[in-house]
Short mmCIF file of C-alpha atoms in Angstrom, two decimals:
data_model
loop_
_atom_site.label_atom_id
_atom_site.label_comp_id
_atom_site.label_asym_id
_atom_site.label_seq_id
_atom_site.Cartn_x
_atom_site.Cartn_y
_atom_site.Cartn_z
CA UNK C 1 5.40 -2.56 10.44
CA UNK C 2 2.73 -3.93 12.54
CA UNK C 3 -1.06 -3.34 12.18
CA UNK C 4 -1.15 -0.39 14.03
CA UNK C 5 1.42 1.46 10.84
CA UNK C 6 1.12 1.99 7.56
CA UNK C 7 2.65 2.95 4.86
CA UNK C 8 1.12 6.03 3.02
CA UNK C 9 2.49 6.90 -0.59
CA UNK C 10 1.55 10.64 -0.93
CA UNK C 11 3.22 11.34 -4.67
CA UNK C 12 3.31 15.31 -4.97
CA UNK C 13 4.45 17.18 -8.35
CA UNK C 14 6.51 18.93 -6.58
CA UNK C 15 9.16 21.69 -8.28
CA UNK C 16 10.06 25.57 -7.02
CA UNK C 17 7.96 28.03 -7.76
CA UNK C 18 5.24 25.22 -9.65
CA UNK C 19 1.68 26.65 -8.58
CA UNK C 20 -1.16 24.87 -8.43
CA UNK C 21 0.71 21.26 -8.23
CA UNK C 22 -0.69 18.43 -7.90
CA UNK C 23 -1.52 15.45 -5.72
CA UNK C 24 -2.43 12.00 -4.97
CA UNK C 25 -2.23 9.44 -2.57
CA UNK C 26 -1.93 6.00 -2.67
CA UNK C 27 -3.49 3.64 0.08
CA UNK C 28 -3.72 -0.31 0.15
CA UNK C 29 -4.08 0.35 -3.39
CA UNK C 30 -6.61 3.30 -3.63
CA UNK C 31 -5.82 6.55 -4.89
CA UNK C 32 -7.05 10.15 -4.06
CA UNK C 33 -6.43 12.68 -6.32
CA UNK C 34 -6.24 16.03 -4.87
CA UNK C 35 -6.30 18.30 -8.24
CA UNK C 36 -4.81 22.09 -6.43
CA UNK C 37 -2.54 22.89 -3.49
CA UNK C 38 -3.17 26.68 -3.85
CA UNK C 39 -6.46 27.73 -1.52
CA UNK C 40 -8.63 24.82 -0.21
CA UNK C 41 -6.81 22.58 -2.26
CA UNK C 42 -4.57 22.54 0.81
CA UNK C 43 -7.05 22.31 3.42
CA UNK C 44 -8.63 19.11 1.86
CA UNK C 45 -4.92 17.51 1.43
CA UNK C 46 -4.40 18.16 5.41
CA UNK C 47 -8.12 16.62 6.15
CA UNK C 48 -7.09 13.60 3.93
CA UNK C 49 -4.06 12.89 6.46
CA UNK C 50 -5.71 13.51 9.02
CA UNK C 51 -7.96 11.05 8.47
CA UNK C 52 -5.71 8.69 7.55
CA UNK C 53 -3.61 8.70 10.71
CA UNK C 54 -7.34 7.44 12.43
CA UNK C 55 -6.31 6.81 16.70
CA UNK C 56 -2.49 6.95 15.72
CA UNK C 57 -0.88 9.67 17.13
CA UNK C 58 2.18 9.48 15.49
CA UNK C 59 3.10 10.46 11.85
CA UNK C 60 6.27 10.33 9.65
CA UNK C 61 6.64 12.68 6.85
CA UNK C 62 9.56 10.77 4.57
CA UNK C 63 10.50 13.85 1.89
CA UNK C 64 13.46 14.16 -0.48
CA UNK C 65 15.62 17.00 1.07
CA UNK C 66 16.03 20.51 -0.54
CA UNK C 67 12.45 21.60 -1.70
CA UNK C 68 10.65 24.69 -0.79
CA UNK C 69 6.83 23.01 -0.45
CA UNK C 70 7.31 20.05 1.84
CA UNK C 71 8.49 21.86 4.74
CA UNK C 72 5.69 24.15 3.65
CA UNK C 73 3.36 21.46 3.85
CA UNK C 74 4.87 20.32 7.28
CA UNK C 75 4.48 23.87 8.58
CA UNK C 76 0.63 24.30 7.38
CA UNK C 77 -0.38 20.80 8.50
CA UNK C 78 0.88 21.36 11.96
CA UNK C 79 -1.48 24.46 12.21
CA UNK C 80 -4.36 22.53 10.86
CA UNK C 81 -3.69 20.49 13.48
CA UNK C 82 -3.82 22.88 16.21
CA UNK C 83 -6.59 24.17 14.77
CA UNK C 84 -8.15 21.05 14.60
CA UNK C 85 -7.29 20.89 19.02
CA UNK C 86 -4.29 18.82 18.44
CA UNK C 87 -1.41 19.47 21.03
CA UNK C 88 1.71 18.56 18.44
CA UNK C 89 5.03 18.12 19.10
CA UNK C 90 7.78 18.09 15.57
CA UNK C 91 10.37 16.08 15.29
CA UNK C 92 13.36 17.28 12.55
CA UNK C 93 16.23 15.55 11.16
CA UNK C 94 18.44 18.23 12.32
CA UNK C 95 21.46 17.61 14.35
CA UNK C 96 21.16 17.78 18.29
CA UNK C 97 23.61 20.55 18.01
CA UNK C 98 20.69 23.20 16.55
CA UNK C 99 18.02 22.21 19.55
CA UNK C 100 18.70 26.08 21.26
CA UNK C 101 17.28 27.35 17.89
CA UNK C 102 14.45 24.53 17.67
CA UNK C 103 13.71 26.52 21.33
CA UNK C 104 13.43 29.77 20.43
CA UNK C 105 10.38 31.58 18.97
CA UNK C 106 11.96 35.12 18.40
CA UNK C 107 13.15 34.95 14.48
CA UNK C 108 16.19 37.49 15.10
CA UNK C 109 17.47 35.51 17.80
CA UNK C 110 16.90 32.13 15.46
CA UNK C 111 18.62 33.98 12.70
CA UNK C 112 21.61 35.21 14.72
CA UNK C 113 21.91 31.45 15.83
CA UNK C 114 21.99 29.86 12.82
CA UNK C 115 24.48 32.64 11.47
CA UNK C 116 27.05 30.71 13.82
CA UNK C 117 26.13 27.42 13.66
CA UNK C 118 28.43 25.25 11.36
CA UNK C 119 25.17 23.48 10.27
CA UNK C 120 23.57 26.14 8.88
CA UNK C 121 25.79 27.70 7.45
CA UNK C 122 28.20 24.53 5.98
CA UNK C 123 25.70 21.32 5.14
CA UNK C 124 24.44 22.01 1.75
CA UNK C 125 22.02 18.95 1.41
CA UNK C 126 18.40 20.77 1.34
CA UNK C 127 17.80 20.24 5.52
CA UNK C 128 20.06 24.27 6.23
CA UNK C 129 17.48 25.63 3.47
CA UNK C 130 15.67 29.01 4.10
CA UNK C 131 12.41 26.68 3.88
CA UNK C 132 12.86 24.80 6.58
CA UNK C 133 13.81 27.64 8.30
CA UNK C 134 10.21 29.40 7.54
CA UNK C 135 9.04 26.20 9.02
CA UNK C 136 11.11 26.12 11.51
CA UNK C 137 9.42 29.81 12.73
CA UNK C 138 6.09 29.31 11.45
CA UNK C 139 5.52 26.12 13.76
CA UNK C 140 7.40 27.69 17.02
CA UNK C 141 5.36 31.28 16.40
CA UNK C 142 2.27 28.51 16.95
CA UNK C 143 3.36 27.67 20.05
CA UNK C 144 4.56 24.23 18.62
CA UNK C 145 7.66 22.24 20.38
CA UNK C 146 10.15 20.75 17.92
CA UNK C 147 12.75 18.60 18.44
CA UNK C 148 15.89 17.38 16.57
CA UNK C 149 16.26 13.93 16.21
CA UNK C 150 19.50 14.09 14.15
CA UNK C 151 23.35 13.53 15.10
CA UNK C 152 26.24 14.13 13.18
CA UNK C 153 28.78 11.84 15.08
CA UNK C 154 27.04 8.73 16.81
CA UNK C 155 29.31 6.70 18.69
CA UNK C 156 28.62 3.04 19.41
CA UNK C 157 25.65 2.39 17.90
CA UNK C 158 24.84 3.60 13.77
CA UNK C 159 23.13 6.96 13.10
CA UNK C 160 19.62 4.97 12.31
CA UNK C 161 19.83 3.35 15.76
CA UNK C 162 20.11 6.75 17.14
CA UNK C 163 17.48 8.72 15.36
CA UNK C 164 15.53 5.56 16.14
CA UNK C 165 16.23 6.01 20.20
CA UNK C 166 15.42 9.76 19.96
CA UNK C 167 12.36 9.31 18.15
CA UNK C 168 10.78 6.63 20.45
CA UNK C 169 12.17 9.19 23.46
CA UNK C 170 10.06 12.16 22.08
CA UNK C 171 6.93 9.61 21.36
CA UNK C 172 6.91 7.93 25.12
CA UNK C 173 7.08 12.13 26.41
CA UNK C 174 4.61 13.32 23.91
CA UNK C 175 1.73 12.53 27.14
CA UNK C 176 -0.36 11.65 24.16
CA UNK C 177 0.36 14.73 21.78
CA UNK C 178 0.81 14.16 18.58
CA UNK C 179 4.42 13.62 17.26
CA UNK C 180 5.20 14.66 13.72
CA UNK C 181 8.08 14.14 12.26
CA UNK C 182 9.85 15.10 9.15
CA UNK C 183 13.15 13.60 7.45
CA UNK C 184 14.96 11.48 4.56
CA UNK C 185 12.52 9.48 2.79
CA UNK C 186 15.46 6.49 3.17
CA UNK C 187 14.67 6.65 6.52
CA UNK C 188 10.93 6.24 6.80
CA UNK C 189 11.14 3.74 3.97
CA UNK C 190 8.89 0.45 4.84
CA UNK C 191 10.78 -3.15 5.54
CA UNK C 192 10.61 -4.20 2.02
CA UNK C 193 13.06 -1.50 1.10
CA UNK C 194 15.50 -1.54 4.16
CA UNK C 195 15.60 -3.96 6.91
CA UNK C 196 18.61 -1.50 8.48
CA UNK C 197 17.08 2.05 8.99
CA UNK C 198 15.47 4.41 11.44
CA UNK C 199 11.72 3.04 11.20
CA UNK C 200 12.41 -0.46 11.06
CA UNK C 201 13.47 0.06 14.67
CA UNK C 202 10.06 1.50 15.44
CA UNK C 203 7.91 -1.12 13.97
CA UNK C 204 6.14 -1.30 17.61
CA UNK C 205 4.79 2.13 17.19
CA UNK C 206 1.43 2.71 15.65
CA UNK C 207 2.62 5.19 12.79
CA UNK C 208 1.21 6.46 10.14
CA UNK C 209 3.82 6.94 7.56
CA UNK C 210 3.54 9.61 4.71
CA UNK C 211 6.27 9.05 1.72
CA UNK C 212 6.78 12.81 0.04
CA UNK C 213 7.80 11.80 -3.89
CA UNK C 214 7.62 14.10 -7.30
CA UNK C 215 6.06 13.48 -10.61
CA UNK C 216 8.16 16.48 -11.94
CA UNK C 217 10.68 19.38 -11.03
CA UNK C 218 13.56 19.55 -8.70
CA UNK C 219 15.30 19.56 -5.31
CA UNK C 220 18.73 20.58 -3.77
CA UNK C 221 19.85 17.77 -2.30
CA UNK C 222 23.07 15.61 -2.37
CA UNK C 223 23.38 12.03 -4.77
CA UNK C 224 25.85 9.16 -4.48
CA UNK C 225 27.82 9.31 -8.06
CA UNK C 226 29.08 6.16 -9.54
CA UNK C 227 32.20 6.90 -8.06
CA UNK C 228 30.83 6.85 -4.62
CA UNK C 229 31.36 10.16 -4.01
CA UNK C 230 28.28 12.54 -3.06
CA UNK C 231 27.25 15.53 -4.74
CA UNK C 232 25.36 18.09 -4.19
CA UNK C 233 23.26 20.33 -5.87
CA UNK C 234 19.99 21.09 -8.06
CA UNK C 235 18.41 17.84 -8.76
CA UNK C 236 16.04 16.70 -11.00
CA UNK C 237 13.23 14.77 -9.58
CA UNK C 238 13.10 10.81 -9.80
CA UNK C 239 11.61 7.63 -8.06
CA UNK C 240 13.77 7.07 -5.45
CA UNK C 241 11.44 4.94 -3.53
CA UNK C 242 8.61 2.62 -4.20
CA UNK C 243 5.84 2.57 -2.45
CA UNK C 244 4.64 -0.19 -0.48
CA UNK C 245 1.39 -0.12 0.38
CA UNK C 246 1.32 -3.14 2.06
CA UNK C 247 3.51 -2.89 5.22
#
């Protein structure tokens, strides 16, 4: 990435139903510990980003799919934001297919649309979970925009190209809001991990880029098995990524 970005390791002991967990954060070498997330444990984490992201107005929350806290997290910084003055506009990895129920802001009519959309109710990798959906109406009962950046069936160009195109879209229409978005850890990963994925096609956006890993627990979330295959299911936390600190 170029000056303007970083790359922010924010290691979280994250696990279902684990209360207090804790935090730190890693940047250009320095750690923060952040000791509760219960109370005003949260409010200092959200300060902490804040700060971080300095004039950017963009940030990209990387997570590993299927828990029930980082969407929670998403969902609380968001309203620290607003409450901080911050117009904000989200950004999921969700297929374009779900935008009409990124629209709405009525629950029962979000509910009745994801009880027919194939998304929600056939992908089983931790994005269809009922977290993100509390997320999902906790940020639009804000007044929040979101937007998917997702597709399930590019043609021509490779799914990373795409999110890529549809996040620089939302960034250049954002009017100087700021965008947060929220996917796959893979695809916020810095250049010394891929060279191929979405934010290596945005390395000319000042980003501030927030890498969601566990010390301990679990996630639902799908795995490639040795036989190639994926599967999916309760997984036990691991390193998927390191963190570079230096991009």
């Amino acid at each position: 990435m170029n000056d303007g970005a970083r790359w922010f390791g924010f290691l979280a002991a994250l696990a279902f139903g684990l209360t207090p967990w804790a935090a730190c954060s890693a940047q250009h070498g320095q750690v923060a510990e952040f000791p509760q997330w219960q109370g005003s444990g949260r409010a200092e984490v959200y300060a902490h980003l804040e700060q971080a992201m300095g004039e950017r107005r963009v940030l990209m929350f990387g997570e590993l799919h299927g828990t029930v806290e980082a969407p929670e997290l998403l969902a609380g910084f968001v309203a620290f934001l607003r409450a901080r003055g911050r117009q904000v506009v989200v950004a999921l990895e969700l297929p374009h297919t779900e935008q009409a129920l990124l629209d709405s802001a009525d629950r029962q009519e979000m509910q009745a649309l994801a009880e027919n959309s194939a998304f929600w109710r056939g992908v089983r990798d931790g994005r269809s979970s009922e977290a993100v959906m509390e997320a999902i109406a906790s940020i639009r009962a804000g007044g929040t925009p979101i937007v998917a950046f997702d597709v399930d069936h590019p043609q021509g160009v490779s799914r990373s190209e795409r999110m890529a195109r549809y996040i620089r879209e939302t960034v250049e229409r954002a009017d100087g809001k700021t965008v947060v978005t929220f996917g796959g850890n893979f695809h916020t990963a810095p250049p010394s991990i891929s060279q191929t994925n979405m934010v290596s096609q945005l390395q000319d956006i000042p980003a501030l880029i927030v890498n969601l890993a566990a010390r301990r627990g679990s996630h639902w979330g799908c795995v490639v098995g040795e036989d190639g295959r994926p599967s999916c299911g309760l997984q036990e936390f691991r390193r998927h990524l390191q963190v570079d600190t230096d991009a």
